[in-house]
Each structure stands twice: as C-alpha cells, then as structure tokens.
Coordinates of C-alpha atoms and ligand atoms in Angstrom, one line a residue:
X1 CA 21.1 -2.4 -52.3
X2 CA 19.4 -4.7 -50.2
X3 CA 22.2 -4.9 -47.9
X4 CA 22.5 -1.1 -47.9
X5 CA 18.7 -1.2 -47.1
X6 CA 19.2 -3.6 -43.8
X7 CA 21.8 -1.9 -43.1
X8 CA 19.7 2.0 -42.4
X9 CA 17.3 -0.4 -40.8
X10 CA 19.7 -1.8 -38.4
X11 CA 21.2 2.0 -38.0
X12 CA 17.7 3.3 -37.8
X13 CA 16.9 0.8 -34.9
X14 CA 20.0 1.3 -33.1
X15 CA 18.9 5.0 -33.0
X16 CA 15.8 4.9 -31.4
X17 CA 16.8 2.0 -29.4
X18 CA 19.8 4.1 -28.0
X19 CA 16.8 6.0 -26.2
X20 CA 14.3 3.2 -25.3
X21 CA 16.6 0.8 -23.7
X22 CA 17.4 3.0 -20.5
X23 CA 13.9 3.8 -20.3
X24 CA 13.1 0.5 -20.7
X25 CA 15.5 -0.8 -17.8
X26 CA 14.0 2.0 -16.2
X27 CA 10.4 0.8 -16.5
X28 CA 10.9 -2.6 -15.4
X29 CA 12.2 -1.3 -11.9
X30 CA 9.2 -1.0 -9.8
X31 CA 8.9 -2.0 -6.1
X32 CA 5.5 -3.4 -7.5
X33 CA 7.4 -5.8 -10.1
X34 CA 9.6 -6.6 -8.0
X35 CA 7.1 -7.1 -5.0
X36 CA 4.7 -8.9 -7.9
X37 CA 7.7 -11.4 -8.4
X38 CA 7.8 -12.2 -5.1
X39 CA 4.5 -12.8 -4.2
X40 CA 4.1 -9.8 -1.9
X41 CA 2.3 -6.8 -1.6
X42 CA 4.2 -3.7 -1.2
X43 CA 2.0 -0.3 -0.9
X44 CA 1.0 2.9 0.5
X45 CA -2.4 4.7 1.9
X46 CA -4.5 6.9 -1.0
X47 CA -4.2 10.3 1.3
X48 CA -7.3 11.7 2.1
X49 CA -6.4 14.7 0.0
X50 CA -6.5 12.1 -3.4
X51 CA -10.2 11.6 -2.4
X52 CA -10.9 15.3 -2.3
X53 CA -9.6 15.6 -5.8
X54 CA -6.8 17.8 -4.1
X55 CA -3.3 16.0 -4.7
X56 CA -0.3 16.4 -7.5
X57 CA -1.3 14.3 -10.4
X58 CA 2.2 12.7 -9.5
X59 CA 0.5 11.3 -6.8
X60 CA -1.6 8.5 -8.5
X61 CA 0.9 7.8 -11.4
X62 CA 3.5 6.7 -9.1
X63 CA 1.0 5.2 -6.7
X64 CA -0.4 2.3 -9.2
X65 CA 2.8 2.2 -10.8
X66 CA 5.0 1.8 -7.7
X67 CA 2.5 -0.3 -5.5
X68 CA 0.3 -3.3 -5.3
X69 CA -1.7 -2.9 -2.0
X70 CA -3.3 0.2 -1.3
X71 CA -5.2 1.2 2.0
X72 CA -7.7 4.2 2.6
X73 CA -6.0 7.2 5.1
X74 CA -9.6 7.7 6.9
X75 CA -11.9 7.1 4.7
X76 CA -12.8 3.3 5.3
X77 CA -13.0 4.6 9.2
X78 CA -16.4 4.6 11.4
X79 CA -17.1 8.0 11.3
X80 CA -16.4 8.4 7.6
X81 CA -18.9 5.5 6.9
X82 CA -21.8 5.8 9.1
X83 CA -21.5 9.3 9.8
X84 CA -25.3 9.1 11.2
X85 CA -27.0 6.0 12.7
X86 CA -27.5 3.3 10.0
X87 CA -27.0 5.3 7.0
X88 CA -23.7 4.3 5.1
X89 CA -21.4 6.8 2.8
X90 CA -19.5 4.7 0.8
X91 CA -19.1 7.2 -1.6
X92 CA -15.1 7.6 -1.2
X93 CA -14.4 3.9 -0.1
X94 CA -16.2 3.3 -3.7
X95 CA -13.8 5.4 -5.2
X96 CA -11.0 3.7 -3.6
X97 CA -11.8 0.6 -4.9
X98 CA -12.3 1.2 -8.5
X99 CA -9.7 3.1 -8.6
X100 CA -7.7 -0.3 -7.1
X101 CA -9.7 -2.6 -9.5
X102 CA -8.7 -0.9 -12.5
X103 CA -5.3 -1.0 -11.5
X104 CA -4.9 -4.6 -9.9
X105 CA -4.2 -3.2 -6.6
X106 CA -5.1 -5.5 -3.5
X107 CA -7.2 -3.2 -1.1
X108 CA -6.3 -3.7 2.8
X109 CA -9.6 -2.2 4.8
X110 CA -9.0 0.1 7.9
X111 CA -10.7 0.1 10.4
X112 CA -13.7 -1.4 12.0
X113 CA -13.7 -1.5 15.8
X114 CA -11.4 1.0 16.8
X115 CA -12.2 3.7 20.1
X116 CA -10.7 7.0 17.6
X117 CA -13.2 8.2 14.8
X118 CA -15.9 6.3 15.8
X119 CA -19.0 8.9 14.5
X120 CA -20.6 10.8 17.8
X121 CA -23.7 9.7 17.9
X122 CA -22.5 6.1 19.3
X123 CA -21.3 7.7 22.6
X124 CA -24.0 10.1 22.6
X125 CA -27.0 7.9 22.1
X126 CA -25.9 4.3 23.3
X127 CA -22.8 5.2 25.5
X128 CA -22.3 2.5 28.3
X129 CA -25.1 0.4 26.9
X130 CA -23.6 -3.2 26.1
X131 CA -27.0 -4.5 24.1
X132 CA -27.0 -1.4 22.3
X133 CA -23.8 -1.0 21.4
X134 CA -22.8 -5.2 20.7
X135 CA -26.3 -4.4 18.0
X136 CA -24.9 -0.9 16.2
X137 CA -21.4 -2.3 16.0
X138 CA -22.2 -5.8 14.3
X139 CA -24.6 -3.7 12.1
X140 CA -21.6 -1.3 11.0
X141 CA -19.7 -4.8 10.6
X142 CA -22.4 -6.4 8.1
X143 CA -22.9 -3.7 6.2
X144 CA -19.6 -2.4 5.6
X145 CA -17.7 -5.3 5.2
X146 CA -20.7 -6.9 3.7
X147 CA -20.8 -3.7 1.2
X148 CA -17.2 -4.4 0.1
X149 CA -17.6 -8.5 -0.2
X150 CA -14.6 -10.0 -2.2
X151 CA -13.2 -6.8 -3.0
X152 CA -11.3 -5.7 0.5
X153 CA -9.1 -8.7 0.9
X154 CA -8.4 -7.7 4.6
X155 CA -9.8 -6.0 7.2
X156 CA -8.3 -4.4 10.2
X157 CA -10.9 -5.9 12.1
X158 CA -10.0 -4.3 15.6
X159 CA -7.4 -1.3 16.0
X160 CA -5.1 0.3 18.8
X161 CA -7.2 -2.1 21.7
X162 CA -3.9 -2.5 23.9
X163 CA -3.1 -0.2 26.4
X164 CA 0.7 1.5 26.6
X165 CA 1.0 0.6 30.4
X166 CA 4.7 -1.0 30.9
X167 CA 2.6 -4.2 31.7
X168 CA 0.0 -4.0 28.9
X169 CA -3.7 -4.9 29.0
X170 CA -6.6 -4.1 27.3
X171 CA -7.3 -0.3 27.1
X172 CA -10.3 0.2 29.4
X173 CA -10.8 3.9 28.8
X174 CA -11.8 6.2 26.3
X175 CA -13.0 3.0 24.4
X176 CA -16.6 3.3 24.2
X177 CA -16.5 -0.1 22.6
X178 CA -14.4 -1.4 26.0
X179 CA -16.6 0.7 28.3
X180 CA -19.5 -0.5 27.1
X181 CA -19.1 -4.0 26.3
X182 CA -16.1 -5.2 27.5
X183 CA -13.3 -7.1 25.9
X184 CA -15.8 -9.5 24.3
X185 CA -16.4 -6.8 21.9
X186 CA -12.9 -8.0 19.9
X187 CA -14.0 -11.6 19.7
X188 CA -17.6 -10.7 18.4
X189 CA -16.2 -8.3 16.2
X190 CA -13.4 -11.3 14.2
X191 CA -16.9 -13.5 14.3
X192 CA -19.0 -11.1 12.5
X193 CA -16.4 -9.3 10.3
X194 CA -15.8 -13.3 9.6
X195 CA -19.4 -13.7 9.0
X196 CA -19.9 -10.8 6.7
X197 CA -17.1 -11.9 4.1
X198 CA -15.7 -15.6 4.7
X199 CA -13.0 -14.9 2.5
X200 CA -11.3 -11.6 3.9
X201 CA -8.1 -12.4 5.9
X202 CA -8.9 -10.7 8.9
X203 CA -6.3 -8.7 11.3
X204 CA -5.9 -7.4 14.7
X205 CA -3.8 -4.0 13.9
X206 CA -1.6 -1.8 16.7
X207 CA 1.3 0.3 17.1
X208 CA 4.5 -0.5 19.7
X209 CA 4.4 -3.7 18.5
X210 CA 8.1 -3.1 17.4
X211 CA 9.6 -2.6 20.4
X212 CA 10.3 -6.3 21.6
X213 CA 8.9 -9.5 23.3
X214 CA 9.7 -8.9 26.7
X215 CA 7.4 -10.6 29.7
X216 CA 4.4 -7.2 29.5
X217 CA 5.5 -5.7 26.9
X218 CA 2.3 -4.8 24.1
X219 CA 3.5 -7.4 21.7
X220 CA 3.6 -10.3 23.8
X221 CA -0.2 -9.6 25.2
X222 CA -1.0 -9.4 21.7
X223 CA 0.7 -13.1 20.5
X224 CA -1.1 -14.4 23.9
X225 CA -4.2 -12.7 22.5
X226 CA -3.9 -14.3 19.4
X227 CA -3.0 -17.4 21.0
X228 CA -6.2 -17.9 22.7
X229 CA -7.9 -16.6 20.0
X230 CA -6.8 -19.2 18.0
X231 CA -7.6 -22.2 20.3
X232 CA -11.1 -20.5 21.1
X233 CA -11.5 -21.0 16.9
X234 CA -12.4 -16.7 16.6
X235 CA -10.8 -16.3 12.6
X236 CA -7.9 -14.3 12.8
X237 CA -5.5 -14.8 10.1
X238 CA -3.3 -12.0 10.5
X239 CA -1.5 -8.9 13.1
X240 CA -0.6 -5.7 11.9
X241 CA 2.3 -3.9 13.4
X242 CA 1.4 0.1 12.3
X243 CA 5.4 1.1 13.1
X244 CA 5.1 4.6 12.8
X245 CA 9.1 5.0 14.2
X246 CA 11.7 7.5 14.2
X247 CA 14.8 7.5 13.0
X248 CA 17.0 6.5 16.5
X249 CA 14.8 3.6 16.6
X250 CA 17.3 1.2 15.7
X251 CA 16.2 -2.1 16.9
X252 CA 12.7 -2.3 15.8
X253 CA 13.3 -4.1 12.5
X254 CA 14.8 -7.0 14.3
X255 CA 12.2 -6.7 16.8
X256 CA 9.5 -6.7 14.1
X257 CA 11.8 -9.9 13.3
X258 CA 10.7 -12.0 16.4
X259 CA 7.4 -11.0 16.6
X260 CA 6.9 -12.7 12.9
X261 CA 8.4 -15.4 14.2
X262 CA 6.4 -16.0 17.4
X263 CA 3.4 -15.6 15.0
X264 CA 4.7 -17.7 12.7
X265 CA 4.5 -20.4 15.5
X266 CA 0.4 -19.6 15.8
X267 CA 0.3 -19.9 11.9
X268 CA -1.0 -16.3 11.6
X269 CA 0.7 -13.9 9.1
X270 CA 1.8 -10.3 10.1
X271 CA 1.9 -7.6 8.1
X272 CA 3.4 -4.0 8.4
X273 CA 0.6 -1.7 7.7
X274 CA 1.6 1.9 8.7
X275 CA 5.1 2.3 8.6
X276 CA 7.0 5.8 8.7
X277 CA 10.4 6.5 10.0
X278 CA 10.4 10.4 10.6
X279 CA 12.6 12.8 12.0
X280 CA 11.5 15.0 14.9
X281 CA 10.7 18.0 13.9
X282 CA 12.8 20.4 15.0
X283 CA 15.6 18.9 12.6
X284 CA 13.7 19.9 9.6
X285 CA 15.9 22.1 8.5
X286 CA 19.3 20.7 9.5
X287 CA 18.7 17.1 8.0
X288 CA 21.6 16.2 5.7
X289 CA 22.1 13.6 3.2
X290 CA 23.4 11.4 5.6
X291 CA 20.3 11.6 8.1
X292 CA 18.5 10.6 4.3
X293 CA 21.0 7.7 4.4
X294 CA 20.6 6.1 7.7
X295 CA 16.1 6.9 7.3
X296 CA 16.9 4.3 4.0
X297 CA 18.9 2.1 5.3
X298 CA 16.3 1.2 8.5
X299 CA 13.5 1.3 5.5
X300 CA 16.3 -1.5 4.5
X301 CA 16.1 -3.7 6.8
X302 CA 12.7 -3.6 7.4
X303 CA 12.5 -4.8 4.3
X304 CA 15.1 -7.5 4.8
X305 CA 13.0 -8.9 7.8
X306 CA 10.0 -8.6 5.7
X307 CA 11.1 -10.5 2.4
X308 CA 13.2 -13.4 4.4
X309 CA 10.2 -14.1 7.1
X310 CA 8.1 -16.7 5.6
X311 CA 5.1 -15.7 7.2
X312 CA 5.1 -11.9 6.3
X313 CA 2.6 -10.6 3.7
X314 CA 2.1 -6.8 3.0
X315 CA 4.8 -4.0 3.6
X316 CA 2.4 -0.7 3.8
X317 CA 3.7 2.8 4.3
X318 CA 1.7 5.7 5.8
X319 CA 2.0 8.1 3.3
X320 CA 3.9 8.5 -0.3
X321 CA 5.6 11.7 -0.4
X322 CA 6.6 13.8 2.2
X323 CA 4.6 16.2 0.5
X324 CA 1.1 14.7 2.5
X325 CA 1.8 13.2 5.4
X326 CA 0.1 13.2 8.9
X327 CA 3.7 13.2 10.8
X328 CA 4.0 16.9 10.2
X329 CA 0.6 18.0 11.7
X330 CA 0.1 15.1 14.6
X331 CA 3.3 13.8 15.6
X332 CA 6.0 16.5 15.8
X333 CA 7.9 14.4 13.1
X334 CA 8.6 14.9 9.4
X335 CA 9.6 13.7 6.4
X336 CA 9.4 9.9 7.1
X337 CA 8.5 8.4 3.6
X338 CA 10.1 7.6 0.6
X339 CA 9.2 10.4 -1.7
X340 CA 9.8 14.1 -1.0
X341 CA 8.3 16.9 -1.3
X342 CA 9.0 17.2 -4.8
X343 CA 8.1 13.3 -5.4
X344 CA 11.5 12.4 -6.3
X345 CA 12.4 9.2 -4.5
X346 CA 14.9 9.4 -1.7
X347 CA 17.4 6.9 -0.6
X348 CA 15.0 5.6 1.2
X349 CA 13.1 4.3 -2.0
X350 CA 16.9 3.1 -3.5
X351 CA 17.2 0.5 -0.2
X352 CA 14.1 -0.7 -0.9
X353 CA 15.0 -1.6 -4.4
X354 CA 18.3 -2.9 -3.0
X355 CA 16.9 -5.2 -0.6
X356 CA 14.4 -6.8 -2.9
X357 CA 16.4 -7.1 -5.7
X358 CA 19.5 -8.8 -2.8
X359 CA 16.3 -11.3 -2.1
X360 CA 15.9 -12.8 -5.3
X361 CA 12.3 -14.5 -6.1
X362 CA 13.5 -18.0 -5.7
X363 CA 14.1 -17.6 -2.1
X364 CA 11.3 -15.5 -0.7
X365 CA 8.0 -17.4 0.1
X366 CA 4.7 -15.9 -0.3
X367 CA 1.9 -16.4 2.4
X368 CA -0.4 -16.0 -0.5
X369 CA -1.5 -18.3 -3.6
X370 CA -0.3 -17.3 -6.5
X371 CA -3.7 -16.6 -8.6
X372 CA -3.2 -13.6 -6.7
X373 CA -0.7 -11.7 -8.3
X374 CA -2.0 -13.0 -12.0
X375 CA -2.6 -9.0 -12.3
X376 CA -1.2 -6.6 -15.4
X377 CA 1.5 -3.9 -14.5
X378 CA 1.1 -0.9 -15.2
X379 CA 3.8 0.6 -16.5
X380 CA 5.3 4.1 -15.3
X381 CA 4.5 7.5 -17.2
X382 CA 7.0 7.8 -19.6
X383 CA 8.4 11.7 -19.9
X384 CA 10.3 13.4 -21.7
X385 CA 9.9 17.2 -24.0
X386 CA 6.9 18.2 -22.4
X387 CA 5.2 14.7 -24.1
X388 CA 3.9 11.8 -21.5
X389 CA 3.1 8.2 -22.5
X390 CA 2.1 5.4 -20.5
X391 CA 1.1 1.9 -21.9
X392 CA -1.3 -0.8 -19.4
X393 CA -2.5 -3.5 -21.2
X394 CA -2.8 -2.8 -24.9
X395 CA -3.9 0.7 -24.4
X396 CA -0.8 3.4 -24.8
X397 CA -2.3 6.9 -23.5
X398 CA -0.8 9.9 -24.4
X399 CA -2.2 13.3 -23.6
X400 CA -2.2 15.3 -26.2
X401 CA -0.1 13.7 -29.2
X402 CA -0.1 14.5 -33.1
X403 CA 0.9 11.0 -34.3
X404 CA 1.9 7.6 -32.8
X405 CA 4.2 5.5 -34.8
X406 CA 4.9 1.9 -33.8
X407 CA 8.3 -0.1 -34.8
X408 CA 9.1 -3.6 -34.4
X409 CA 13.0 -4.1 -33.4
X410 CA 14.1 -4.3 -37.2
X411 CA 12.5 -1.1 -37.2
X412 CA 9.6 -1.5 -40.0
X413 CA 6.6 0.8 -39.3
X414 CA 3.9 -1.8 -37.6
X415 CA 1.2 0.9 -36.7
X416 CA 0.3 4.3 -37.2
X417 CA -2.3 6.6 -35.9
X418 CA -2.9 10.6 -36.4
X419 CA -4.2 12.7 -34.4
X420 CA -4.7 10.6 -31.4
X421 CA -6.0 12.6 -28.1
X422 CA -6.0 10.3 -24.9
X423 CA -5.5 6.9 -25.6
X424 CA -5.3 4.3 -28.6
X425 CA -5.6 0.7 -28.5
X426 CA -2.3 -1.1 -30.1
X427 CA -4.9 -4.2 -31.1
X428 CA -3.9 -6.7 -33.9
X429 CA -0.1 -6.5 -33.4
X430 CA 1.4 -9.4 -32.0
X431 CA 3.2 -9.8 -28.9
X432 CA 7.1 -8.5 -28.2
X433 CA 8.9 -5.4 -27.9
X434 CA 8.6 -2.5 -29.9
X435 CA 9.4 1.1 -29.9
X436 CA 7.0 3.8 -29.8
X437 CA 7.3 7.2 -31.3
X438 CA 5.1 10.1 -30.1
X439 CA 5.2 13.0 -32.2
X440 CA 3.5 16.3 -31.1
X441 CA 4.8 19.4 -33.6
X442 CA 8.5 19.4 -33.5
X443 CA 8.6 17.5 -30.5
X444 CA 9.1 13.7 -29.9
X445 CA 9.4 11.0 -27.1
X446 CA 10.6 7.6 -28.4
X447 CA 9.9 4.4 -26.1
X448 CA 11.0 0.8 -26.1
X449 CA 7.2 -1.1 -25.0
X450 CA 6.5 -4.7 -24.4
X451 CA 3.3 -5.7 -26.0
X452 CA 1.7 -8.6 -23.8
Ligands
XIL501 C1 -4.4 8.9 10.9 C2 -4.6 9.7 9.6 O1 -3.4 9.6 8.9 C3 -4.9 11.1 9.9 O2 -5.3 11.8 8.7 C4 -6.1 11.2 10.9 O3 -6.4 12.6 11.2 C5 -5.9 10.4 12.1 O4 -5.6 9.1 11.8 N1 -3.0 4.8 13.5 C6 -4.0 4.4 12.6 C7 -4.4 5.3 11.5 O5 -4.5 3.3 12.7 O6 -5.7 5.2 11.2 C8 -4.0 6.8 11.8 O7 -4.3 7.6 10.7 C9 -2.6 6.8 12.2 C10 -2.3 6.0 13.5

C-alpha cells in the first residue's frame, strides 16, 4: 500500500508539474534576470500616459517584470517640475519612484538643463539675464535633485547642448540657458547637480551621437567636452547616447561601439538612454515580418556592443509597446519598440534575449558594484482560464481566487487558504519550489513557484 501511495503521489506531481515546468522556464526568462545577472540595467521610460492613470494594465506588469532601470517620459522635465517660479510639483516624479522602490527598479532622472520644456516663465521673466538665470537654474538643481537624494541614481544633468552643424559646437540659439549664460552654464550645472546629491552618477545626454567619430562630427565634440571636463575636475561620470534611429541605419551600433571605447579611455561610462529603431511612416502598413526581423536584429547588436563593452551601464528604450510611443506623433516614424500594439513581444524582444543569453554572465563586466543588483525579482503575471497569479517576495497575489493550495514537489499539501481576495502571504514555509494551485469555481491555474 505504501508503495501504491508514493506511487499516486509521484503521478499526482508529475501532473501538475507537466503544467508548471514550461511556465516555470517561462518565468525565469526576463531581460531583467538576465540583465540582473549581468550586472546591468536594462529598461524603458514609464509613458506619461502610466502617470495619468491612462495605460493597459499590461503596461506595468511587463514593465517591472521585464526591466530594471526605469526613466520618467516628461515628467522629471523643467516645466513639469517648477511649472511656476520656485514652486516644485513633484507629485508624478513621486509616483515614479515608489512605484520603482517597490519594485527594485534603478531610476535614471531626465532632465535638468536642457533648452526644450524648460517652464515659460524663465524666458519671460529672466531671458538674457546671466545672474538671474545662473540663480533660478542652480535653485531648480538643489531642489530637485536635492528632493530625490539617494533615490535617482543618475541624472541627465545637461541635454541635447550640441548643435547638428556638420562641424558641431555648442548650440547657441534657442537655448535660453546658452543665451543667457553662456557655455559655462554646463560646468555649473555638473558642480551643483554634484553638490546637491554626491552620490548620483551624473551624465551629459544627446542624440547623433551614433553616427561616428569623425574630425566635427557631434560625438567627437562631446569626448573633447568630456575630456576637458575631466581634467578641469567638473564630476561627470557618464554620456548618454539617446539613439532614437531608423531602421536603414545600419552602422550605428558599431559606431555606438567606438564611442564607448573612446570613453572608456576618459574612464566615463556611457549609457544608451533613448533608443528606438522605427520605421518611417509611410511603411506602416506594408511592414512585413521581415522588416520585424531586420528592426530585431539591429536591437541585436546594439545589445552585443552593449554587453561586451566594459564600460557600458544601462540599455534604456524610449517607449514599451508600440502601442504609446512618441515616434508616431513627432517623428514621422512608427513602431520602433519591442512590444506591439497588442503587447506581444516582437522579434525585436527575442534578439535581445538571444544576445544576452550568447553573452553569458562570466564574461560581461558591470561598471557597477554589485550591492546594487541585491534586489528581489518580480516574477511575471502568471495567466491562464481567466485566473492571474503573480508571486514577489513571499506575497502570491491573485485577483479574485476561491482557494490557494500549495504543494511541495512530492506533492503533499503544505498550505491552504480560502477565500483569499488580493494577496496572501506564503510565511512559515521553507524555502524551494513548489507548485501553486488557484482554484476559482470550476476553473484552475496550476504554477511551479520558487519560495526565496
Ligand atoms: C519626448 C517625449 O517622449 C514626448 O512625450 C515629449 O512631447 C517631447 O519629448 N529627447 C529627449 C526626450 O531627451 O526627453 C524626448 O522625449 C525625446 C527626445
């Protein structure tokens, strides 16, 4: 009999393991696990539209499940946090950053001196006035980067300051922090943002950064920038190259390539904060799956030059899904992410897999120390007859489920709860895998979970 007994047991466990272990293989495949692992930070921006409360609730599970670096679309921005003179929202950057804390996300702050969305009433008021304007921009730096102390990691401290001229320079119009002060204003902005949180890795952030080295071109005034920078002892730690591309763009990953490298030589990190690789426009409707293919495999090697440069930190996209992204309304392109409209992932999301998994752990450096990545994953929403699970820590939340019944892997019963609406804490069981049954009338989702 006792054999017999076992035996159901083992039969019993087979069953419901038949069902967890794809999930479960499943589960363990994030970019942010695999990113974790690695010692980087792979991530997207929180569209403004998840700040208004207006976004897919698919939005923010596969955000903090897929990510580990998260930046705010505009709300971090001049305009958004000292809308009037000297009075700070920081209503929606708060949001942001809970909403990061709770899920171990490393927060990347954007932007503080930057000419576009500064609030009107600098021009207005102080316009051309360097006194004035050198007082109301370090007070917008020590307050907001003072406000967010030890909880933004890095700031873009100044944006977008080059010109596009074919032999680049600063850009001396339409900058009413150029106008005004002059190009000092980038120095005093690395002291003060410095000043305001010793800790934050600061960065100077652009775009065309990716198109190459050559004598004039924006990306070498910008390592000659950072060069004297440096000897001048003004604390930059990092560049950001935005890279918002398009698909015939071909050469930009191994451009992005050379630029780490010249960086690399100045012992500053650079980081790709904003990339998208659209497709104009008017190919919307005519893209096929091989257009899908070649957008995946330049996400590919961007993400080949990012995990085998040394001196490469965060990988940040400029939108999640297609769904939401600012391509379609400024920028005549489309569909340059790595979800689409329907958040299902696209091949572009399958190359990034590919290259991280093809660049094991063992042979990517981080820039960062490890303490930093010491944080819980969260696991994906599990779904599957209308029932959804999702497990972070010790807490398995379910949104509407009748009973919750816990197995070890010899199948015994280790926990039961009725009735449970929300969340239930799994405390007092020890730690290993076990598989989760969620039973809501006649239907039921069964789960292999690891209990850390
Ligand atoms: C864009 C946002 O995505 C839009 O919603 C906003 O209307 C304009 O700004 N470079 C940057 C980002 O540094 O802040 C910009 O974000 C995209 C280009």
């Amino acid at each position: 009999m006792k054999h017999t007994l076992s035996f159901s047991r083992i039969v019993f466990s087979a069953a419901i393991l038949g069902v967890g272990i794809s999930n479960a293989v499943a589960d363990d495949e994030t970019i942010r696990e695999l990113a974790k692992e690695r010692g980087r930070f792979i991530g997207t921006i929180l569209n403004s539209e998840w700040f208004n409360d207006a976004i897919e609730p698919e939005f923010e599970e596969i955000h903090k499940t897929q990510f580990n670096v998260v930046v705010a679309e505009n709300e971090m921005k001049f305009d958004a946090t000292e809308p009037s003179e000297n009075e700070f929202n920081y209503t929606k950057g708060d949001k942001m950053v809970e909403y990061a804390q709770a899920n171990g996300l490393r927060i990347r702050g954007h932007a503080l001196a930057w000419h576009s969305q500064v609030a009107g009433w600098v021009s207005q008021k102080y316009g051309g006035n360097k006194t004035e304007l050198l007082r109301v921009l370090k007070n917008h730096i020590d307050s907001v980067v003072g406000h967010w102390k030890g909880k933004v990691a890095e700031w873009d401290v100044v944006n977008e300051a080059v010109n596009d001229d074919y032999n680049a320079d600063w850009r001396s119009t339409n900058s009413v922090w150029y106008e005004g002060i002059g190009p000092e204003f980038l120095d005093s902005a690395f002291v003060w943002a410095h000043a305001a949180d010793p800790d934050a890795e600061l960065c100077y952030n652009d775009y065309s950064l990716e198109w190459g080295l050559r004598e004039g071109s924006k990306a070498s005034f910008v390592v000659e920038q950072v060069k004297r920078w440096k000897e001048n002892g003004i604390p930059i730690t990092c560049v950001g190259t935005q890279t918002h591309i398009e698909i015939a763009h071909e050469t930009t990953p191994q451009n992005v390539r050379a630029l780490a490298k010249a960086l690399a030589e100045l012992d500053v990190t650079l980081n790709i904060t904003e990339l998208d690789i659209g497709f104009p426009q008017g190919n919307a409707d005519k893209l096929t799956a091989a257009d899908y293919e070649k957008q995946g495999h330049i996400y590919r090697q961007f993400m080949d030059v990012f995990l085998e440069e040394p001196n490469m930190g965060e990988f940040v996209i400029w939108g999640l899904t297609d769904a939401h992204s600012w391509l379609d309304g400024q920028q005549g392109k489309t569909q340059g992410l790595l979800y689409d409209k329907q958040y299902k992932p696209k091949p572009a999301y399958d190359s990034i897999m590919v290259s991280l998994k093809a660049h094991p752990a063992s042979e990517v450096k981080s820039p960062y120390p490890a303490s930093l990545f010491n944080t819980e994953a969260i696991k994906p929403v599990v779904k599957s007859n209308g029932i959804s699970m999702q497990l972070a820590g010790r807490t398995l939340f379910v949104a509407a489920a009748a009973k919750i019944d816990l197995f070890d892997m010899q199948g015994r019963p280790v926990f039961t709860a009725h009735d449970v609406k929300g969340s239930v804490e799994l405390q007092g069981i020890s730690k290993g895998l076990y598989v989760v049954r969620v039973r809501e009338g006649s239907k039921t989702l069964t789960q292999r979970i690891t209990i850390k």
